[in-house]
Coordinates of C-alpha atoms and ligand atoms in Angstrom, one line a residue:
M68 CA 9.6 -2.9 12.6
I69 CA 8.6 -2.2 9.0
G70 CA 4.9 -3.0 7.8
V71 CA 4.1 -4.4 4.5
I72 CA 0.4 -4.5 3.2
G73 CA -0.1 -6.7 0.0
G74 CA -2.3 -8.7 -1.8
S75 CA -2.6 -12.4 -0.5
G76 CA 0.0 -13.7 -3.0
L77 CA 2.8 -11.9 -1.3
Y78 CA 1.7 -13.0 2.2
E79 CA 1.5 -16.7 1.2
I80 CA 4.9 -16.4 -0.5
V81 CA 6.3 -15.2 3.0
G82 CA 4.7 -18.1 4.7
T83 CA 6.0 -20.7 2.4
T84 CA 9.6 -19.2 2.1
R85 CA 10.2 -20.4 5.7
N86 CA 13.9 -21.0 6.2
R87 CA 14.6 -20.1 2.5
E88 CA 15.8 -17.0 1.0
G89 CA 16.7 -15.6 4.3
V90 CA 13.1 -15.2 5.5
V91 CA 12.4 -16.4 9.0
V92 CA 8.7 -16.3 9.8
R93 CA 8.8 -15.6 13.7
E94 CA 5.1 -15.6 14.6
E95 CA 1.6 -14.7 13.6
R96 CA 0.0 -12.0 15.6
K97 CA -3.9 -11.3 16.0
I98 CA -4.4 -7.8 17.0
S99 CA -7.9 -6.2 18.0
T100 CA -8.3 -2.5 17.7
P101 CA -10.9 -0.1 18.9
Y102 CA -11.9 0.1 15.1
G103 CA -12.5 -3.4 14.9
E104 CA -10.5 -6.5 13.3
P105 CA -7.7 -6.0 10.8
S106 CA -8.0 -7.9 7.6
G107 CA -5.9 -10.9 8.9
L108 CA -3.1 -11.9 11.2
Y109 CA 0.0 -9.9 11.1
R110 CA 2.8 -12.2 9.9
I111 CA 6.1 -11.2 11.5
C112 CA 9.3 -12.0 9.8
E113 CA 12.8 -11.4 9.8
I114 CA 14.2 -10.4 6.1
A115 CA 17.7 -8.8 5.4
G116 CA 18.2 -8.4 9.3
R117 CA 15.0 -6.4 9.7
E118 CA 11.6 -7.4 11.6
V119 CA 8.8 -7.2 9.1
A120 CA 5.1 -7.5 9.5
F121 CA 3.1 -8.5 6.7
L122 CA -0.6 -8.1 6.4
P123 CA -2.9 -9.4 3.6
R124 CA -5.2 -6.3 2.7
H125 CA -8.2 -8.6 1.5
G126 CA -7.6 -11.4 4.1
S127 CA -5.9 -14.8 3.5
P128 CA -7.6 -16.3 1.3
H129 CA -8.7 -13.2 -0.5
H130 CA -12.3 -12.4 0.9
I131 CA -12.5 -8.7 1.7
A132 CA -13.6 -6.4 -1.2
P133 CA -11.8 -3.0 -1.5
H134 CA -14.7 -1.0 -0.1
K135 CA -15.2 -3.4 2.9
V136 CA -11.5 -3.4 4.0
N137 CA -11.2 -2.0 7.6
Y138 CA -8.4 0.4 6.6
R139 CA -8.4 1.9 10.0
A140 CA -8.0 -1.3 12.0
N141 CA -5.3 -2.4 9.7
I142 CA -3.4 0.8 10.1
R143 CA -4.0 1.1 13.8
G144 CA -2.8 -2.7 14.3
F145 CA 0.4 -1.8 12.7
K146 CA 0.8 1.1 15.3
E147 CA 0.3 -1.3 18.1
L148 CA 2.9 -3.5 16.8
G149 CA 5.4 -0.6 17.0
V150 CA 5.6 -0.1 13.0
E151 CA 6.9 3.2 12.0
R152 CA 6.9 2.7 8.4
I153 CA 4.7 0.9 5.9
I154 CA 5.2 -0.2 2.3
T155 CA 2.0 -1.1 0.5
V156 CA 1.8 -3.1 -2.8
N157 CA -1.4 -2.3 -4.9
A158 CA -2.7 -3.8 -8.3
V159 CA -3.7 -0.7 -10.5
G160 CA -5.0 -0.2 -14.1
G161 CA -2.6 1.9 -16.3
I162 CA -4.2 5.2 -17.6
N163 CA -1.0 6.9 -18.7
P164 CA 0.4 5.0 -21.9
E165 CA 3.6 4.5 -20.2
M166 CA 2.0 2.4 -17.4
V167 CA 2.3 -0.8 -19.3
P168 CA 0.8 -3.9 -17.7
G169 CA 3.7 -5.8 -15.9
R170 CA 5.5 -2.6 -15.0
I171 CA 6.0 -1.4 -11.4
A172 CA 5.7 2.2 -10.3
V173 CA 6.5 4.0 -7.3
L174 CA 3.4 6.3 -6.3
D175 CA 4.0 9.8 -5.7
Q176 CA 0.5 11.6 -5.8
I177 CA -3.0 10.6 -4.9
I178 CA -6.5 11.7 -6.2
D179 CA -9.1 10.3 -3.7
M180 CA -12.6 9.4 -5.3
T181 CA -13.8 7.0 -2.6
E182 CA -16.9 7.2 -0.7
G183 CA -18.4 6.0 2.4
R184 CA -15.2 4.6 3.8
E185 CA -14.1 5.4 7.4
R186 CA -11.3 7.8 6.7
T187 CA -10.1 9.4 9.9
F188 CA -8.9 8.4 13.5
Y189 CA -10.1 11.9 14.3
D190 CA -13.9 11.9 14.1
K191 CA -14.7 12.5 18.0
E192 CA -13.7 15.6 20.1
E193 CA -10.4 16.1 18.5
I194 CA -10.2 18.1 15.3
V195 CA -7.1 17.2 13.2
H196 CA -6.2 18.3 9.6
V197 CA -2.9 16.5 8.8
D198 CA -1.0 18.0 5.9
F199 CA -1.0 15.8 2.9
T200 CA 0.5 17.8 0.2
E201 CA 2.8 15.0 -0.3
P202 CA 0.9 11.8 0.5
Y203 CA 3.9 9.4 0.4
C204 CA 6.9 9.5 2.5
S205 CA 9.9 10.8 0.7
E206 CA 12.6 9.1 2.4
L207 CA 10.7 5.8 1.8
R208 CA 10.1 6.5 -1.9
S209 CA 13.7 7.2 -2.2
A210 CA 14.6 3.9 -0.6
I211 CA 12.5 2.0 -3.0
I212 CA 13.9 3.7 -6.1
S213 CA 17.4 3.1 -5.0
A214 CA 16.6 -0.6 -4.2
G215 CA 15.3 -0.9 -7.7
E216 CA 18.5 0.5 -9.1
K217 CA 20.5 -1.8 -6.9
A218 CA 18.5 -5.0 -7.3
G219 CA 17.9 -4.6 -11.0
V220 CA 14.4 -4.2 -10.7
E221 CA 12.9 -1.6 -13.3
L222 CA 10.5 0.9 -11.7
K223 CA 8.5 4.0 -13.0
Q224 CA 9.8 6.6 -10.4
K225 CA 6.5 8.5 -10.3
A226 CA 2.8 7.9 -10.8
A227 CA -0.5 9.5 -9.5
Y228 CA -2.9 7.1 -8.3
I229 CA -6.5 7.7 -8.5
C230 CA -8.5 5.7 -5.9
T231 CA -12.1 4.7 -7.0
N232 CA -14.5 3.1 -4.7
G233 CA -15.1 -0.2 -6.7
P234 CA -16.0 -2.8 -6.4
R235 CA -17.1 -2.2 -10.1
L236 CA -14.5 -1.2 -12.6
E237 CA -14.5 2.2 -14.2
T238 CA -16.2 3.3 -17.5
A239 CA -14.2 4.5 -20.5
A240 CA -15.4 8.0 -19.9
E241 CA -14.3 7.8 -16.3
I242 CA -10.8 7.0 -17.3
K243 CA -10.7 9.6 -19.9
A244 CA -11.6 12.2 -17.3
F245 CA -9.2 10.8 -14.8
S246 CA -6.4 11.1 -17.5
L247 CA -7.3 14.7 -17.9
L248 CA -7.2 15.3 -13.9
G249 CA -3.7 14.1 -14.0
A250 CA -4.0 10.4 -12.8
D251 CA -1.5 7.9 -14.2
V252 CA -2.8 4.8 -12.7
V253 CA -6.3 3.8 -11.0
G254 CA -7.0 1.4 -8.2
M255 CA -9.4 0.9 -5.3
T256 CA -7.3 0.4 -2.3
G257 CA -4.9 3.2 -1.8
M258 CA -7.1 5.3 0.3
P259 CA -7.8 6.2 2.8
E260 CA -4.8 3.7 3.9
A261 CA -2.1 6.4 3.0
S262 CA -4.0 9.2 4.9
L263 CA -4.7 7.0 7.9
A264 CA -1.1 6.2 8.2
R265 CA -0.2 9.9 8.0
E266 CA -2.6 10.5 10.9
L267 CA -0.7 8.3 13.2
G268 CA 2.6 9.9 12.0
I269 CA 3.7 6.4 10.2
C270 CA 5.6 6.6 7.0
L271 CA 3.9 5.0 4.0
A272 CA 5.0 4.5 0.3
G273 CA 3.0 2.8 -2.5
I274 CA 4.3 0.3 -5.0
A275 CA 2.0 -0.2 -7.7
V276 CA 1.7 -3.2 -10.0
I277 CA 0.2 -2.4 -13.2
T278 CA -2.1 -5.3 -14.0
N279 CA -4.2 -4.3 -16.9
Y280 CA -4.9 -1.2 -19.2
A281 CA -7.5 0.9 -17.5
A282 CA -11.1 0.8 -19.0
G283 CA -11.2 1.9 -22.8
I284 CA -7.4 2.0 -23.2
S285 CA -7.0 -1.0 -25.0
G286 CA -10.5 -1.6 -26.2
K287 CA -10.7 -5.0 -24.4
K288 CA -13.0 -6.2 -21.7
L289 CA -11.2 -6.1 -18.2
T290 CA -11.0 -9.4 -16.3
T291 CA -10.0 -10.2 -12.8
T292 CA -8.0 -13.1 -14.4
E293 CA -5.5 -10.8 -16.2
V294 CA -5.3 -8.9 -12.7
V295 CA -4.5 -12.0 -10.7
E296 CA -2.1 -13.2 -13.4
K297 CA -0.1 -10.1 -13.7
M298 CA 0.1 -9.8 -10.1
A299 CA 1.5 -13.3 -9.7
E300 CA 3.9 -12.6 -12.3
S301 CA 5.3 -9.7 -10.5
T302 CA 5.5 -11.2 -7.2
E303 CA 9.0 -12.5 -7.6
R304 CA 10.1 -9.0 -8.7
I305 CA 8.4 -7.5 -5.7
K306 CA 10.1 -9.8 -3.4
V307 CA 13.4 -9.0 -4.6
L308 CA 12.7 -5.3 -4.5
L309 CA 11.3 -5.3 -0.8
T310 CA 14.3 -7.5 0.4
K311 CA 16.5 -4.8 -0.9
V312 CA 14.6 -2.0 0.5
F313 CA 14.6 -3.6 4.0
S314 CA 18.4 -3.9 3.7
I315 CA 18.9 -0.1 2.9
I316 CA 16.2 1.9 4.7
P317 CA 18.0 3.8 7.4
D318 CA 17.7 2.8 11.1
Q319 CA 16.2 6.2 12.0
R320 CA 13.6 8.3 10.3
N321 CA 15.0 11.5 8.9
C322 CA 11.6 12.5 7.2
G323 CA 8.7 14.7 8.6
C324 CA 6.0 11.9 8.8
R325 CA 6.5 11.6 12.6
D326 CA 5.7 15.4 13.0
A327 CA 2.4 15.0 11.0
L328 CA 0.3 16.1 14.1
K329 CA 2.6 19.1 14.9
D330 CA 0.4 22.2 14.0
A331 CA -2.4 19.9 12.8
R332 CA -4.8 20.2 15.8
M333 CA -7.3 23.0 15.9
Ligands
HPA594 N1 -9.4 -0.2 -12.0 C1 -9.3 -0.2 -10.8 N2 -8.8 -0.9 -9.9 C2 -8.0 -1.9 -10.4 C3 -7.7 -1.9 -11.7 C4 -8.5 -0.9 -12.6 O1 -8.4 -1.1 -13.7 N3 -6.8 -2.9 -12.1 C5 -6.3 -3.3 -10.7 N4 -6.9 -2.8 -9.9

């Protein structure tokens, strides 16, 4: 099964496309985990002949702030469903001038600036340090890039994501500093989602929708309205892209993600 974590917009669209566009909603699963409750029900669908489980990161309707999301429960819930690959959809602000609002980028690196979030499954007896040199699954990234080409959805093939804690937006000086650090886009939800998946040997790739210029880039005040509007505008393209991705992901995994725990234990 393939997992998708997205904003509530995407989740609702899956629900309302019942019997249309080849999407069949099979069931909604409530899963409890040793880490607490996931953000919502896992909506299990069949798309392009694949079983896909959708989870709305912020709940449905949207009510969980980025710093309050139970990332461990969300990822552990996917594991319980037998999910081996997760694609995340994240709203981001564009830092690099090429990251223009409305564009979609396939993430390739992460800088983590979050604090106070539960960020590991290994905080008891077991000491584990997973390799995170390449934070996103290379096979899944390639599948998304090739799906974009096949489905005619234009993609930026690389973007380094800096994850802030929020919920406030950034200052102009922070964004200038993040740019010097090498960040292309900024968001609040990419971590620890990605490293938790790695800790469970699950592949994960991130699709970023640039919803606004980051603070200080355009000189205009940032609003959640523009974020929501740009996200809504992109939903159709994301759906087309994901449907293509599902049809081309190889049945068996050929990447190293499943071996994340090999040589990672002390
Ligand atoms: N900053 C942080 N998170 C975001 C932004 C931003 O500009 N846009 C969408 N999510």
